[in-house]
Coordinates of C-alpha atoms and ligand atoms in Angstrom, one line a residue:
M15 CA 0.0 0.0 0.0
N16 CA 1.3 3.5 -0.9
Q17 CA 1.9 5.9 1.9
P18 CA -0.8 8.6 2.1
Q19 CA 0.0 12.2 1.5
P20 CA 0.1 14.4 4.6
A21 CA -3.5 15.1 5.4
H22 CA -3.1 18.9 5.3
T23 CA -1.7 19.3 1.8
T24 CA -4.8 20.9 0.2
H25 CA -5.2 23.7 2.8
T26 CA -4.3 27.2 1.9
A27 CA -1.7 28.5 4.3
G28 CA -3.1 30.6 7.1
R29 CA -6.7 30.0 6.3
T30 CA -9.1 27.6 8.0
R31 CA -11.2 25.7 5.4
V32 CA -14.9 26.1 6.2
L33 CA -17.4 24.1 4.2
T34 CA -21.2 24.3 4.3
G35 CA -23.9 23.1 2.1
A36 CA -27.5 23.7 1.3
K37 CA -30.1 21.8 -0.8
P38 CA -31.1 23.6 -4.0
T39 CA -34.2 25.6 -3.7
A40 CA -35.5 28.7 -5.4
D41 CA -37.6 29.4 -2.4
L42 CA -35.0 30.2 0.2
H43 CA -36.6 31.6 3.4
V44 CA -35.4 33.6 6.3
G45 CA -34.7 30.4 8.3
N46 CA -32.1 29.5 5.7
Y47 CA -30.8 33.0 5.7
F48 CA -30.3 32.9 9.5
G49 CA -29.0 29.4 9.7
A50 CA -26.8 29.2 6.7
I51 CA -26.7 32.1 4.3
R52 CA -25.7 34.9 6.6
P53 CA -23.0 32.9 8.4
A54 CA -21.5 31.8 5.1
V55 CA -21.5 35.3 3.6
E56 CA -19.9 36.7 6.7
A57 CA -17.2 34.0 6.8
S58 CA -16.5 34.6 3.1
H59 CA -15.3 38.1 4.0
D60 CA -13.0 36.8 6.8
T61 CA -9.5 36.7 5.5
N62 CA -8.6 33.9 8.0
K63 CA -11.1 31.6 6.4
E64 CA -11.5 29.9 3.0
V65 CA -15.1 29.1 2.6
I66 CA -16.5 26.4 0.3
L67 CA -20.2 26.8 -0.1
M68 CA -21.8 23.9 -1.9
C69 CA -25.2 23.7 -3.6
V70 CA -25.9 20.0 -2.9
D71 CA -28.0 19.1 -5.9
W72 CA -27.4 15.4 -5.6
H73 CA -29.0 15.6 -2.1
G74 CA -31.9 17.3 -3.7
L75 CA -32.6 14.1 -5.6
T76 CA -33.1 11.7 -2.7
D77 CA -36.8 12.2 -2.8
K78 CA -37.8 10.8 -6.2
A79 CA -40.8 13.1 -6.5
K80 CA -38.4 16.0 -6.9
M81 CA -36.4 14.4 -9.7
L82 CA -36.9 17.3 -12.1
E83 CA -36.4 20.2 -9.8
P84 CA -32.7 20.5 -8.9
G85 CA -31.7 22.2 -12.2
K86 CA -34.0 25.2 -11.8
Q87 CA -33.7 25.2 -8.0
T88 CA -29.9 25.4 -8.2
S89 CA -30.1 28.7 -10.0
G90 CA -32.3 30.1 -7.2
L91 CA -29.8 29.0 -4.6
L92 CA -26.8 30.4 -6.4
A93 CA -28.6 33.7 -7.2
T94 CA -29.5 34.1 -3.6
Y95 CA -25.9 33.7 -2.3
L96 CA -24.5 36.0 -4.9
T97 CA -27.2 38.6 -4.2
M98 CA -26.6 38.5 -0.5
G99 CA -22.9 39.2 -1.0
F100 CA -21.0 35.9 -0.8
S101 CA -17.4 36.8 -1.8
L102 CA -16.0 34.7 -4.6
E103 CA -12.6 36.1 -4.1
K104 CA -10.5 33.4 -2.5
N105 CA -13.6 31.3 -1.7
M106 CA -15.5 28.8 -3.6
C107 CA -19.2 28.6 -4.4
I108 CA -19.8 25.3 -6.2
V109 CA -22.4 22.8 -7.3
Q110 CA -22.0 19.3 -5.9
S111 CA -22.8 17.4 -9.1
E112 CA -19.9 19.3 -10.9
I113 CA -17.4 17.4 -8.6
P114 CA -17.5 13.7 -9.5
Q115 CA -14.8 12.8 -7.0
I116 CA -17.4 13.2 -4.2
L117 CA -19.4 10.2 -5.4
E118 CA -16.3 8.0 -5.6
I119 CA -15.3 9.0 -2.0
A120 CA -18.9 8.3 -0.9
W121 CA -18.5 4.8 -2.1
Y122 CA -15.4 4.3 0.0
L123 CA -17.2 5.7 3.1
S124 CA -20.2 3.4 2.4
C125 CA -17.8 0.4 2.6
V126 CA -16.9 1.3 6.2
S127 CA -20.3 2.4 7.4
A128 CA -22.7 -0.1 9.1
V129 CA -26.3 -0.4 7.9
G130 CA -27.4 0.0 11.5
L131 CA -25.8 3.4 11.7
L132 CA -27.8 4.6 8.7
E133 CA -31.0 3.0 10.0
R134 CA -30.7 5.2 13.0
A135 CA -30.5 8.4 11.0
H136 CA -33.3 10.8 11.8
A137 CA -34.4 11.6 8.3
F138 CA -34.6 7.9 7.4
K139 CA -36.4 7.0 10.6
D140 CA -38.9 9.9 10.1
A141 CA -39.6 8.7 6.5
V142 CA -40.3 5.2 7.7
A143 CA -42.4 6.4 10.6
N144 CA -44.5 8.5 8.3
G145 CA -45.3 5.5 6.1
K146 CA -43.1 6.7 3.2
E147 CA -41.1 4.3 1.2
P148 CA -37.6 5.7 1.5
T149 CA -35.3 5.5 -1.4
A150 CA -31.7 4.0 -1.2
G151 CA -30.7 7.6 -1.9
L152 CA -32.3 8.8 1.3
F153 CA -30.8 5.9 3.2
N154 CA -27.3 6.9 1.9
Y155 CA -27.8 10.6 2.5
P156 CA -25.5 10.8 5.5
I157 CA -22.7 9.1 3.5
L158 CA -23.0 11.6 0.7
M159 CA -22.9 14.4 3.1
A160 CA -19.8 13.0 4.9
A161 CA -18.2 12.7 1.4
D162 CA -18.9 16.4 0.7
I163 CA -17.0 17.3 3.7
V164 CA -14.0 15.0 3.5
T165 CA -13.5 15.5 -0.3
F166 CA -12.4 19.0 0.5
D167 CA -10.4 18.4 3.7
A168 CA -13.0 20.6 5.5
Q169 CA -11.8 21.7 9.0
V170 CA -15.0 23.4 10.2
V171 CA -18.6 22.8 9.1
P172 CA -21.1 25.4 10.3
V173 CA -24.8 24.2 10.3
G174 CA -28.1 24.6 12.1
K175 CA -29.1 22.2 14.9
D176 CA -31.0 19.9 12.6
Q177 CA -27.8 18.8 11.0
A178 CA -26.0 17.8 14.2
Q179 CA -26.5 14.0 13.7
H180 CA -25.2 14.2 10.2
L181 CA -22.0 15.8 11.4
E182 CA -21.6 13.2 14.1
Y183 CA -21.9 10.5 11.4
A184 CA -19.3 12.3 9.3
S185 CA -16.8 12.1 12.2
D186 CA -17.7 8.5 12.8
M187 CA -17.1 7.6 9.1
V188 CA -13.8 9.4 9.1
R189 CA -12.6 7.4 12.1
Y190 CA -13.9 4.1 10.6
F191 CA -12.0 4.9 7.4
N192 CA -8.8 6.0 9.0
N193 CA -8.8 2.9 11.3
A194 CA -9.5 0.6 8.4
V195 CA -6.5 1.9 6.4
G196 CA -4.3 2.2 9.5
H197 CA -3.4 5.9 9.3
P198 CA -5.0 9.3 9.1
V199 CA -6.0 9.9 5.5
L200 CA -9.2 11.9 5.9
F201 CA -9.7 15.0 8.0
E202 CA -12.1 14.8 10.9
P203 CA -14.3 17.9 10.6
K204 CA -15.2 20.1 13.5
P205 CA -18.9 20.7 13.7
Q206 CA -20.0 24.3 14.4
I207 CA -23.6 23.9 15.4
Q208 CA -25.5 27.1 15.8
E209 CA -26.4 27.6 19.4
T210 CA -29.6 29.5 18.7
P211 CA -32.6 27.3 18.1
L212 CA -33.8 26.7 14.6
L213 CA -35.9 29.7 13.5
I214 CA -39.6 29.3 14.2
G215 CA -42.1 29.4 11.3
T216 CA -45.1 31.6 10.6
D217 CA -47.3 29.0 12.3
G218 CA -45.5 29.9 15.6
E219 CA -45.1 26.2 16.3
R220 CA -42.6 24.4 14.1
K221 CA -39.2 25.2 12.7
M222 CA -39.5 27.4 9.6
S223 CA -39.4 25.0 6.6
K224 CA -40.7 25.1 3.1
S225 CA -42.1 21.6 3.5
Y226 CA -44.3 22.8 6.3
G227 CA -45.5 25.8 4.3
N228 CA -44.7 28.1 7.3
H229 CA -41.8 29.9 5.6
L230 CA -41.2 33.6 4.9
P231 CA -39.4 33.7 1.6
L232 CA -36.5 36.1 0.9
F233 CA -37.4 37.2 -2.7
A234 CA -41.1 36.5 -3.4
P235 CA -43.2 39.3 -4.7
K236 CA -43.9 42.2 -2.3
K237 CA -47.6 41.3 -2.0
E238 CA -46.8 37.7 -1.0
I239 CA -44.3 38.8 1.6
E240 CA -46.9 41.2 3.1
K241 CA -49.5 38.4 3.2
R242 CA -47.1 36.0 4.8
C243 CA -46.2 38.6 7.5
K244 CA -49.9 39.2 8.2
E245 CA -50.5 35.5 8.6
I246 CA -48.0 34.9 11.4
K247 CA -49.7 33.3 14.3
T248 CA -49.7 35.1 17.6
D249 CA -51.6 34.9 20.9
S250 CA -54.7 36.9 21.5
K251 CA -53.2 39.7 23.6
G252 CA -54.8 43.1 22.9
L253 CA -53.4 46.4 21.7
D254 CA -52.5 47.7 25.1
D255 CA -51.4 44.5 26.8
P256 CA -47.7 44.0 27.5
K257 CA -46.4 41.1 25.3
D258 CA -43.5 38.7 25.7
P259 CA -41.2 39.1 22.7
E260 CA -39.5 35.7 23.4
S261 CA -42.7 33.8 22.7
C262 CA -43.7 36.0 19.8
A263 CA -43.0 34.5 16.4
V264 CA -43.1 38.0 14.7
F265 CA -40.3 39.2 16.9
Q266 CA -38.3 35.9 16.6
I267 CA -38.4 36.2 12.8
L268 CA -37.4 39.9 12.9
K269 CA -34.4 39.0 15.1
S270 CA -33.1 36.6 12.5
F271 CA -32.4 39.3 9.9
G272 CA -33.4 42.7 11.2
S273 CA -31.0 45.5 12.1
E274 CA -30.2 46.0 15.8
D275 CA -32.3 49.2 15.9
S276 CA -35.4 47.5 14.4
V277 CA -35.0 44.7 17.0
V278 CA -34.6 47.0 20.0
Y279 CA -37.6 49.1 18.8
M280 CA -40.0 46.2 18.5
E281 CA -38.8 44.5 21.7
E282 CA -39.5 47.7 23.7
R283 CA -42.8 48.4 22.1
L284 CA -44.1 44.8 22.6
R285 CA -43.0 44.8 26.3
K286 CA -44.8 48.1 27.0
G287 CA -47.8 47.1 25.0
T288 CA -49.4 50.6 25.1
G289 CA -50.8 51.2 21.6
Y290 CA -48.5 48.6 19.9
G291 CA -50.4 45.5 18.8
Y292 CA -49.3 42.5 16.8
G293 CA -50.7 44.2 13.7
H294 CA -48.1 47.0 14.2
A295 CA -45.3 44.4 14.8
K296 CA -46.2 42.6 11.6
K297 CA -46.1 45.8 9.6
D298 CA -42.7 46.6 11.1
L299 CA -41.5 43.1 10.2
F300 CA -42.7 43.6 6.6
D301 CA -41.0 47.0 6.3
E302 CA -37.7 45.6 7.6
H303 CA -38.0 42.6 5.2
E304 CA -38.4 45.1 2.3
R305 CA -35.4 47.1 3.5
V306 CA -33.1 44.1 3.8
F307 CA -34.3 41.8 1.0
G308 CA -36.8 43.7 -1.1
S309 CA -34.2 46.2 -2.0
K310 CA -32.2 43.4 -3.5
R311 CA -35.0 41.8 -5.4
E312 CA -33.9 43.2 -8.8
Q313 CA -30.4 42.0 -8.3
Y314 CA -31.7 38.5 -7.4
E315 CA -33.9 38.4 -10.5
H316 CA -31.0 39.5 -12.6
Y317 CA -28.8 36.5 -11.5
L318 CA -31.7 34.2 -11.7
N319 CA -32.2 35.1 -15.4
S320 CA -28.5 35.2 -16.3
P321 CA -27.3 31.6 -16.1
R322 CA -24.4 32.2 -18.4
E323 CA -23.1 35.1 -16.3
V324 CA -23.5 33.0 -13.1
A325 CA -21.7 30.0 -14.7
Q326 CA -18.8 32.3 -15.7
L327 CA -18.5 33.8 -12.3
L328 CA -18.3 30.3 -10.8
T329 CA -15.9 28.7 -13.3
P330 CA -12.8 29.6 -11.3
C331 CA -14.4 28.2 -8.1
H332 CA -15.1 24.9 -9.8
E333 CA -11.6 24.7 -11.2
R334 CA -10.0 25.2 -7.8
A335 CA -12.5 22.8 -6.1
R336 CA -11.8 20.1 -8.7
H337 CA -8.1 20.4 -8.0
V338 CA -8.6 19.9 -4.3
A339 CA -11.0 17.0 -4.8
A340 CA -8.6 15.3 -7.2
T341 CA -5.8 15.6 -4.7
V342 CA -7.8 14.1 -1.9
R343 CA -9.2 11.4 -4.2
Q344 CA -5.7 10.4 -5.1
R345 CA -4.6 10.3 -1.4
V346 CA -7.6 8.1 -0.6
R347 CA -6.9 5.7 -3.6
D348 CA -3.3 5.5 -2.6
A349 CA -4.2 4.6 0.9
L350 CA -6.5 1.9 -0.4
G351 CA -4.0 0.5 -2.8
L352 CA -6.2 1.3 -5.8
G353 CA -5.2 2.6 -9.2
I354 CA -2.3 0.3 -10.0
L355 CA -2.9 0.8 -13.7
Ligands
LIG403 P1 -30.6 22.2 4.2 O1 -30.6 22.5 2.8 O2 -31.9 21.6 4.8 O3 -30.4 23.6 5.1 C1 -29.3 24.4 4.8 C2 -28.8 25.0 6.2 O4 -29.9 25.8 6.7 C3 -30.1 25.5 8.0 N1 -31.5 25.7 8.3 C4 -32.0 26.4 9.3 N2 -31.4 27.1 10.3 C5 -32.1 27.8 11.2 N3 -33.5 27.8 11.2 C6 -34.2 27.1 10.2 N4 -35.5 27.1 10.3 C7 -33.4 26.4 9.3 N5 -33.8 25.6 8.2 C8 -32.6 25.2 7.6 C9 -29.7 24.0 8.2 O5 -29.3 23.6 9.5 C10 -28.5 24.0 7.2 O6 -27.3 24.3 7.9 N6 -27.9 18.1 4.8 C11 -27.8 19.5 4.7 C12 -27.1 20.0 3.4 C13 -25.6 19.4 3.3 C14 -24.5 19.9 4.0 C15 -23.4 19.1 3.4 C16 -24.3 20.8 5.0 C17 -25.2 18.5 2.4 N7 -23.9 18.3 2.5 C18 -22.1 19.4 3.9 C19 -23.0 21.0 5.5 C20 -21.9 20.3 4.9 C21 -29.2 20.1 4.5 O7 -30.1 19.4 4.2 O8 -29.3 21.4 4.7

């Protein structure tokens, strides 16, 4: 067996490699913004970090009903990140299916992962519990996600709380693999799980999610955003009653993207109550949404309708990413004694 390359060879000196991913969707909501987009955009401007932001379109296929969606949804995701200011300079914004090495590495990881481990994965268990017939793609979802991470020697992986188990699995798989080959070949990623709870949805009950239909989109038409803000569920406290901001979904949603001033303003008014009802809070939420996202709607539409321009912008990212992935793939194959021809 060949000796593996030193594990840190693909890192850029002085920069921590941060990798995060999101499934393609054209309907990104403020939960995604809060949990994934804003942290990635901020990290992309940090000169000590090298961020790889991946649109995980293969993951978008694990539900066969969505087979035809990823292409158009990918454009929405990329347009959103570019509009919100993800810096391409020295970082990489990439599409998973453009990097074939990920799938090869996923296979190696699948050969060290027990079926029992995958059977305990939340998403798989939920699908079974809800009477769905899970695909093998869904079953293998955690392996593909671990492959996304290790193919790029990612050191830190920031995600929302719902992804904690996937990251535990990724660490487990790295250890199984390194033990199997007898020396460290893959990097073990450090999870960076957001401490704040997942953002609540407009129903005031469950986490904000497109699949629950309780989401507040980022770039939908103005009228729809206004309607969604008005629909947010609240308790029945009256105009002059003091209200608890912590249990108010309108306030929680505002906190996820609003300026400090707008947050302090609403918090004080809700607590006092006098003359400030939920209707006022919803109107203030809508105004702040228009200020933060509405003002960028045109830019978003531009990217969405300019696939060539976006592809050109991302070409250097994919070239660099393929280079890293090829290096790691070679290291893994060497460790396994593959590729003798
Ligand atoms: P996905 O596409 O479901 O979500 C992308 C990110 O958004 C976070 N998120 C939220 N955060 C706060 N409040 C919410 N209501 C909310 N909804 C979503 C998620 O925690 C996530 O960080 N399996 C991953 C995608 C993935 C990935 C990876 C992530 C594939 N490969 C490699 C990191 C590294 C997923 O389904 O994310």
